[in-house]
């Protein structure tokens, strides 16, 4: 997608993370009022895209970070500052609306007042009933408020990421996982991520502790994790959750069927001698943490650390969904041996 400026790119992330309208039919406010609130939020994000100068003083040339996992390599520190500034202008308004709905004493800036006026929200003494309900109901929070998650047991994040990553294939994978005992988790404010709302689908057989979110660090369950990284060229991403690193599974490489072996060959990083795995070894005697596997008459040294960096994708099709189902089923055969994670 082409953007006229940097601010439009940031606003698009807010638009992308708004799910289709699904009301709570049992709510104390009507479906019509819920839709009214939904349209208010949708129009707010669209206004930020169409007229970003309502939110900030100046605009910037469009740009984004090409490397999801190493923004510093782009050598443009001001880019992140400018992107976050615009995101913060939207988030600040959302927070003020949230506190206003709770009956708080809120002072809106002139810019915020102008935006709300354009949205038809001038009389703070007569707030939309659904806005008040979304801020005062049990377990109300800014994430469910700003994303219009009305019904607490509806899988809004599945709708969001299916649309962004590949509708039919993503749902095919998710449905297979749920049918095999996996569980959904909406996780807010994932560590080391700017994503406010992410989706993790995890197999509880691996650990009684809930997943932390993400697919890179401290993975305790098999599954997948999807999020939107707002400051990179292609924000939506999902990754395979691989408990305890790859060592156990690479050591069982020969047990995999040929299709699964090819999948692992395509996505596993070969050891490049970086020595990260032995950096704390003062004796110099610890061997590198690679596993050697043989494939088609050649040997490969595969790194066992942080596989999430290579087992992640920005789109999914049926072929990838099938590979992931095979990989998950294979890893799950080790659940009783590896339970506890790390």
GROMACS .gro file of C-alpha atoms in nm:
model
  342
    1UNK     CA    1   0.000   0.000   0.000
    2UNK     CA    2   0.120   0.351  -0.084
    3UNK     CA    3   0.102   0.619   0.184
    4UNK     CA    4   0.112   0.995   0.134
    5UNK     CA    5   0.308   1.039   0.455
    6UNK     CA    6   0.445   0.856   0.757
    7UNK     CA    7   0.142   0.943   0.967
    8UNK     CA    8  -0.095   0.766   0.728
    9UNK     CA    9   0.113   0.449   0.763
   10UNK     CA   10   0.081   0.461   1.142
   11UNK     CA   11  -0.293   0.533   1.124
   12UNK     CA   12  -0.342   0.228   0.900
   13UNK     CA   13  -0.221   0.006   1.183
   14UNK     CA   14  -0.508   0.129   1.401
   15UNK     CA   15  -0.752   0.061   1.117
   16UNK     CA   16  -0.609  -0.287   1.060
   17UNK     CA   17  -0.643  -0.382   1.427
   18UNK     CA   18  -1.014  -0.296   1.445
   19UNK     CA   19  -1.217  -0.617   1.399
   20UNK     CA   20  -1.545  -0.647   1.210
   21UNK     CA   21  -1.842  -0.539   1.417
   22UNK     CA   22  -1.966  -0.820   1.641
   23UNK     CA   23  -2.190  -0.701   1.928
   24UNK     CA   24  -2.263  -0.859   2.262
   25UNK     CA   25  -2.628  -0.955   2.235
   26UNK     CA   26  -2.653  -0.992   2.614
   27UNK     CA   27  -2.507  -0.650   2.695
   28UNK     CA   28  -2.700  -0.394   2.901
   29UNK     CA   29  -2.681  -0.156   2.604
   30UNK     CA   30  -2.851  -0.221   2.271
   31UNK     CA   31  -2.684  -0.356   1.960
   32UNK     CA   32  -2.766  -0.027   1.792
   33UNK     CA   33  -2.576   0.164   2.060
   34UNK     CA   34  -2.282  -0.075   2.034
   35UNK     CA   35  -2.273  -0.015   1.659
   36UNK     CA   36  -2.285   0.360   1.721
   37UNK     CA   37  -1.976   0.332   1.942
   38UNK     CA   38  -1.806   0.105   1.688
   39UNK     CA   39  -1.863   0.362   1.414
   40UNK     CA   40  -1.723   0.633   1.643
   41UNK     CA   41  -1.397   0.440   1.685
   42UNK     CA   42  -1.380   0.340   1.320
   43UNK     CA   43  -1.432   0.700   1.212
   44UNK     CA   44  -1.166   0.818   1.458
   45UNK     CA   45  -0.903   0.591   1.303
   46UNK     CA   46  -1.013   0.680   0.952
   47UNK     CA   47  -0.994   1.050   1.036
   48UNK     CA   48  -0.638   0.999   1.159
   49UNK     CA   49  -0.558   0.846   0.820
   50UNK     CA   50  -0.741   1.102   0.607
   51UNK     CA   51  -0.648   1.416   0.802
   52UNK     CA   52  -0.343   1.346   1.018
   53UNK     CA   53  -0.278   1.720   1.064
   54UNK     CA   54  -0.575   1.723   1.301
   55UNK     CA   55  -0.357   1.517   1.538
   56UNK     CA   56  -0.006   1.662   1.490
   57UNK     CA   57   0.159   1.985   1.381
   58UNK     CA   58   0.356   1.852   1.083
   59UNK     CA   59   0.382   1.546   0.859
   60UNK     CA   60   0.681   1.337   0.757
   61UNK     CA   61   0.788   1.152   0.445
   62UNK     CA   62   0.671   0.792   0.445
   63UNK     CA   63   0.920   0.532   0.563
   64UNK     CA   64   0.936   0.214   0.773
   65UNK     CA   65   1.190  -0.023   0.923
   66UNK     CA   66   1.284  -0.309   0.688
   67UNK     CA   67   1.413  -0.535   0.967
   68UNK     CA   68   1.149  -0.643   1.216
   69UNK     CA   69   1.402  -0.771   1.469
   70UNK     CA   70   1.673  -0.507   1.443
   71UNK     CA   71   1.546  -0.155   1.388
   72UNK     CA   72   1.885  -0.008   1.481
   73UNK     CA   73   2.038  -0.157   1.166
   74UNK     CA   74   1.837   0.094   0.959
   75UNK     CA   75   2.028   0.375   1.132
   76UNK     CA   76   1.729   0.609   1.150
   77UNK     CA   77   1.655   0.666   1.520
   78UNK     CA   78   1.439   0.971   1.445
   79UNK     CA   79   1.205   0.757   1.235
   80UNK     CA   80   1.089   0.561   1.537
   81UNK     CA   81   1.044   0.883   1.735
   82UNK     CA   82   0.826   1.036   1.461
   83UNK     CA   83   0.615   0.721   1.423
   84UNK     CA   84   0.561   0.686   1.796
   85UNK     CA   85   0.471   1.054   1.826
   86UNK     CA   86   0.177   1.013   1.590
   87UNK     CA   87   0.068   0.685   1.750
   88UNK     CA   88   0.082   0.854   2.089
   89UNK     CA   89  -0.143   1.136   1.965
   90UNK     CA   90  -0.412   0.878   1.889
   91UNK     CA   91  -0.350   0.673   2.203
   92UNK     CA   92  -0.366   0.982   2.424
   93UNK     CA   93  -0.709   1.067   2.287
   94UNK     CA   94  -0.826   0.709   2.340
   95UNK     CA   95  -0.707   0.715   2.702
   96UNK     CA   96  -0.886   1.043   2.767
   97UNK     CA   97  -1.206   0.902   2.620
   98UNK     CA   98  -1.169   0.593   2.837
   99UNK     CA   99  -1.126   0.797   3.155
  100UNK     CA  100  -1.409   1.027   3.051
  101UNK     CA  101  -1.640   0.728   3.019
  102UNK     CA  102  -1.544   0.626   3.373
  103UNK     CA  103  -1.651   0.966   3.498
  104UNK     CA  104  -1.301   1.103   3.538
  105UNK     CA  105  -1.210   1.470   3.532
  106UNK     CA  106  -1.047   1.486   3.188
  107UNK     CA  107  -0.898   1.786   3.012
  108UNK     CA  108  -0.887   1.755   2.635
  109UNK     CA  109  -0.636   1.955   2.432
  110UNK     CA  110  -0.761   2.187   2.160
  111UNK     CA  111  -0.655   1.935   1.898
  112UNK     CA  112  -0.842   1.656   2.074
  113UNK     CA  113  -1.151   1.873   2.107
  114UNK     CA  114  -1.136   1.947   1.733
  115UNK     CA  115  -1.113   1.577   1.650
  116UNK     CA  116  -1.403   1.487   1.877
  117UNK     CA  117  -1.611   1.767   1.728
  118UNK     CA  118  -1.549   1.625   1.380
  119UNK     CA  119  -1.672   1.292   1.514
  120UNK     CA  120  -1.990   1.450   1.651
  121UNK     CA  121  -1.888   1.415   2.015
  122UNK     CA  122  -1.936   1.766   2.155
  123UNK     CA  123  -2.155   1.711   2.459
  124UNK     CA  124  -1.954   1.529   2.726
  125UNK     CA  125  -2.257   1.531   2.954
  126UNK     CA  126  -2.439   1.302   2.711
  127UNK     CA  127  -2.189   1.033   2.618
  128UNK     CA  128  -2.285   0.735   2.400
  129UNK     CA  129  -2.419   0.464   2.635
  130UNK     CA  130  -2.191   0.198   2.484
  131UNK     CA  131  -1.885   0.415   2.546
  132UNK     CA  132  -1.977   0.438   2.914
  133UNK     CA  133  -2.050   0.066   2.934
  134UNK     CA  134  -1.719  -0.028   2.767
  135UNK     CA  135  -1.526   0.177   3.023
  136UNK     CA  136  -1.715   0.078   3.337
  137UNK     CA  137  -1.803  -0.291   3.293
  138UNK     CA  138  -1.617  -0.558   3.487
  139UNK     CA  139  -1.256  -0.601   3.367
  140UNK     CA  140  -1.281  -0.295   3.142
  141UNK     CA  141  -0.948  -0.194   2.991
  142UNK     CA  142  -0.814   0.039   2.725
  143UNK     CA  143  -0.735  -0.247   2.484
  144UNK     CA  144  -1.085  -0.396   2.467
  145UNK     CA  145  -1.228  -0.042   2.460
  146UNK     CA  146  -1.017   0.087   2.173
  147UNK     CA  147  -1.055  -0.233   1.969
  148UNK     CA  148  -1.431  -0.266   2.024
  149UNK     CA  149  -1.414  -0.612   2.180
  150UNK     CA  150  -1.775  -0.608   2.300
  151UNK     CA  151  -1.834  -0.978   2.367
  152UNK     CA  152  -1.586  -1.130   2.612
  153UNK     CA  153  -1.601  -1.480   2.467
  154UNK     CA  154  -1.587  -1.389   2.096
  155UNK     CA  155  -1.254  -1.449   1.910
  156UNK     CA  156  -1.207  -1.099   1.770
  157UNK     CA  157  -0.831  -1.140   1.733
  158UNK     CA  158  -0.881  -1.448   1.515
  159UNK     CA  159  -1.093  -1.234   1.281
  160UNK     CA  160  -0.827  -0.962   1.277
  161UNK     CA  161  -0.528  -1.183   1.200
  162UNK     CA  162  -0.715  -1.407   0.956
  163UNK     CA  163  -0.793  -1.096   0.752
  164UNK     CA  164  -0.434  -0.969   0.770
  165UNK     CA  165  -0.246  -1.296   0.718
  166UNK     CA  166  -0.462  -1.513   0.494
  167UNK     CA  167  -0.827  -1.575   0.569
  168UNK     CA  168  -0.896  -1.938   0.479
  169UNK     CA  169  -0.552  -2.085   0.555
  170UNK     CA  170  -0.521  -1.910   0.890
  171UNK     CA  171  -0.866  -2.029   0.996
  172UNK     CA  172  -0.781  -2.380   0.875
  173UNK     CA  173  -0.476  -2.385   1.102
  174UNK     CA  174  -0.659  -2.232   1.397
  175UNK     CA  175  -0.953  -2.473   1.367
  176UNK     CA  176  -0.714  -2.770   1.357
  177UNK     CA  177  -0.538  -2.648   1.669
  178UNK     CA  178  -0.859  -2.588   1.864
  179UNK     CA  179  -0.989  -2.931   1.760
  180UNK     CA  180  -0.671  -3.083   1.903
  181UNK     CA  181  -0.696  -2.930   2.247
  182UNK     CA  182  -0.517  -2.598   2.197
  183UNK     CA  183  -0.656  -2.284   2.361
  184UNK     CA  184  -0.684  -1.920   2.257
  185UNK     CA  185  -0.522  -1.636   2.454
  186UNK     CA  186  -0.559  -1.267   2.383
  187UNK     CA  187  -0.247  -1.109   2.528
  188UNK     CA  188  -0.207  -0.737   2.584
  189UNK     CA  189   0.120  -0.541   2.571
  190UNK     CA  190   0.358  -0.824   2.483
  191UNK     CA  191   0.710  -0.786   2.626
  192UNK     CA  192   0.964  -0.646   2.376
  193UNK     CA  193   0.685  -0.554   2.133
  194UNK     CA  194   0.488  -0.240   2.045
  195UNK     CA  195   0.178  -0.448   1.975
  196UNK     CA  196  -0.106  -0.366   2.213
  197UNK     CA  197  -0.312  -0.679   2.140
  198UNK     CA  198  -0.178  -1.013   2.020
  199UNK     CA  199  -0.316  -1.363   1.972
  200UNK     CA  200  -0.154  -1.681   2.099
  201UNK     CA  201  -0.298  -2.028   2.050
  202UNK     CA  202  -0.117  -2.272   2.276
  203UNK     CA  203  -0.131  -2.636   2.381
  204UNK     CA  204  -0.190  -2.644   2.761
  205UNK     CA  205  -0.042  -2.994   2.786
  206UNK     CA  206   0.305  -2.839   2.787
  207UNK     CA  207   0.272  -2.617   3.092
  208UNK     CA  208   0.010  -2.507   3.344
  209UNK     CA  209   0.141  -2.151   3.319
  210UNK     CA  210  -0.028  -1.929   3.058
  211UNK     CA  211   0.181  -1.824   2.756
  212UNK     CA  212   0.367  -1.493   2.774
  213UNK     CA  213   0.286  -1.400   2.417
  214UNK     CA  214   0.520  -1.378   2.121
  215UNK     CA  215   0.715  -1.655   1.952
  216UNK     CA  216   1.077  -1.556   2.023
  217UNK     CA  217   1.147  -1.580   2.396
  218UNK     CA  218   1.069  -1.810   2.691
  219UNK     CA  219   0.837  -2.034   2.493
  220UNK     CA  220   0.667  -2.294   2.715
  221UNK     CA  221   0.399  -2.429   2.482
  222UNK     CA  222   0.362  -2.541   2.125
  223UNK     CA  223   0.134  -2.320   1.919
  224UNK     CA  224   0.139  -2.001   1.719
  225UNK     CA  225   0.149  -1.635   1.814
  226UNK     CA  226   0.028  -1.349   1.592
  227UNK     CA  227   0.078  -0.978   1.631
  228UNK     CA  228   0.115  -0.653   1.444
  229UNK     CA  229   0.453  -0.477   1.464
  230UNK     CA  230   0.346  -0.120   1.388
  231UNK     CA  231   0.674   0.034   1.273
  232UNK     CA  232   0.801  -0.214   1.012
  233UNK     CA  233   0.734  -0.241   0.639
  234UNK     CA  234   0.498  -0.538   0.676
  235UNK     CA  235   0.343  -0.511   1.023
  236UNK     CA  236   0.136  -0.834   1.055
  237UNK     CA  237   0.336  -1.143   1.152
  238UNK     CA  238   0.283  -1.479   1.315
  239UNK     CA  239   0.532  -1.734   1.435
  240UNK     CA  240   0.552  -2.095   1.538
  241UNK     CA  241   0.597  -2.142   1.913
  242UNK     CA  242   0.874  -2.398   1.974
  243UNK     CA  243   0.922  -2.493   2.342
  244UNK     CA  244   1.278  -2.508   2.477
  245UNK     CA  245   1.451  -2.437   2.147
  246UNK     CA  246   1.507  -2.676   1.859
  247UNK     CA  247   1.754  -2.921   2.009
  248UNK     CA  248   1.508  -3.196   2.103
  249UNK     CA  249   1.335  -3.189   1.766
  250UNK     CA  250   1.653  -3.169   1.557
  251UNK     CA  251   1.788  -3.470   1.741
  252UNK     CA  252   1.477  -3.653   1.620
  253UNK     CA  253   1.514  -3.521   1.264
  254UNK     CA  254   1.538  -3.869   1.112
  255UNK     CA  255   1.203  -3.963   1.263
  256UNK     CA  256   1.024  -3.685   1.073
  257UNK     CA  257   0.856  -3.762   0.743
  258UNK     CA  258   1.024  -3.629   0.432
  259UNK     CA  259   0.790  -3.330   0.392
  260UNK     CA  260   0.847  -3.220   0.750
  261UNK     CA  261   1.222  -3.259   0.712
  262UNK     CA  262   1.215  -3.032   0.408
  263UNK     CA  263   1.015  -2.778   0.606
  264UNK     CA  264   1.273  -2.782   0.887
  265UNK     CA  265   1.556  -2.753   0.635
  266UNK     CA  266   1.399  -2.442   0.482
  267UNK     CA  267   1.348  -2.257   0.807
  268UNK     CA  268   1.626  -2.354   1.046
  269UNK     CA  269   1.933  -2.133   1.074
  270UNK     CA  270   2.266  -2.298   1.007
  271UNK     CA  271   2.537  -2.239   1.269
  272UNK     CA  272   2.756  -1.949   1.161
  273UNK     CA  273   2.998  -1.967   1.451
  274UNK     CA  274   2.872  -1.654   1.626
  275UNK     CA  275   2.946  -1.824   1.963
  276UNK     CA  276   2.647  -1.668   2.137
  277UNK     CA  277   2.573  -2.010   2.285
  278UNK     CA  278   2.912  -2.026   2.462
  279UNK     CA  279   2.961  -1.661   2.555
  280UNK     CA  280   2.938  -1.738   2.929
  281UNK     CA  281   3.186  -2.026   2.911
  282UNK     CA  282   3.512  -1.906   3.068
  283UNK     CA  283   3.686  -2.239   3.017
  284UNK     CA  284   3.663  -2.237   2.640
  285UNK     CA  285   3.575  -2.606   2.646
  286UNK     CA  286   3.198  -2.594   2.597
  287UNK     CA  287   3.097  -2.713   2.247
  288UNK     CA  288   2.880  -2.498   2.024
  289UNK     CA  289   2.510  -2.571   2.066
  290UNK     CA  290   2.439  -2.692   1.715
  291UNK     CA  291   2.289  -3.023   1.610
  292UNK     CA  292   2.420  -3.198   1.301
  293UNK     CA  293   2.157  -3.349   1.073
  294UNK     CA  294   2.194  -3.538   0.751
  295UNK     CA  295   1.976  -3.465   0.452
  296UNK     CA  296   2.014  -3.583   0.092
  297UNK     CA  297   2.372  -3.703   0.143
  298UNK     CA  298   2.490  -3.382   0.310
  299UNK     CA  299   2.541  -3.284   0.674
  300UNK     CA  300   2.417  -2.956   0.820
  301UNK     CA  301   2.496  -2.788   1.150
  302UNK     CA  302   2.176  -2.628   1.274
  303UNK     CA  303   2.154  -2.366   1.549
  304UNK     CA  304   1.918  -2.460   1.834
  305UNK     CA  305   1.874  -2.109   1.980
  306UNK     CA  306   1.577  -1.870   1.930
  307UNK     CA  307   1.411  -2.050   1.638
  308UNK     CA  308   1.121  -1.805   1.639
  309UNK     CA  309   1.328  -1.558   1.438
  310UNK     CA  310   1.322  -1.796   1.141
  311UNK     CA  311   0.993  -1.974   1.197
  312UNK     CA  312   0.773  -1.669   1.135
  313UNK     CA  313   0.575  -1.544   0.838
  314UNK     CA  314   0.379  -1.242   0.717
  315UNK     CA  315   0.130  -1.450   0.519
  316UNK     CA  316  -0.009  -1.802   0.529
  317UNK     CA  317  -0.137  -2.030   0.254
  318UNK     CA  318  -0.269  -2.386   0.262
  319UNK     CA  319   0.075  -2.540   0.207
  320UNK     CA  320   0.224  -2.354   0.505
  321UNK     CA  321  -0.080  -2.440   0.717
  322UNK     CA  322  -0.027  -2.810   0.641
  323UNK     CA  323   0.344  -2.787   0.729
  324UNK     CA  324   0.265  -2.616   1.058
  325UNK     CA  325   0.005  -2.874   1.153
  326UNK     CA  326   0.260  -3.148   1.087
  327UNK     CA  327   0.529  -2.969   1.289
  328UNK     CA  328   0.296  -2.903   1.580
  329UNK     CA  329   0.176  -3.264   1.585
  330UNK     CA  330   0.537  -3.383   1.579
  331UNK     CA  331   0.649  -3.154   1.862
  332UNK     CA  332   0.346  -3.250   2.070
  333UNK     CA  333   0.469  -3.609   2.086
  334UNK     CA  334   0.743  -3.475   2.316
  335UNK     CA  335   0.503  -3.292   2.552
  336UNK     CA  336   0.533  -3.532   2.847
  337UNK     CA  337   0.913  -3.533   2.825
  338UNK     CA  338   0.961  -3.160   2.787
  339UNK     CA  339   0.681  -3.024   3.009
  340UNK     CA  340   0.785  -2.720   3.207
  341UNK     CA  341   0.946  -2.527   2.924
  342UNK     CA  342   1.204  -2.256   2.936
   0.00000   0.00000   0.00000
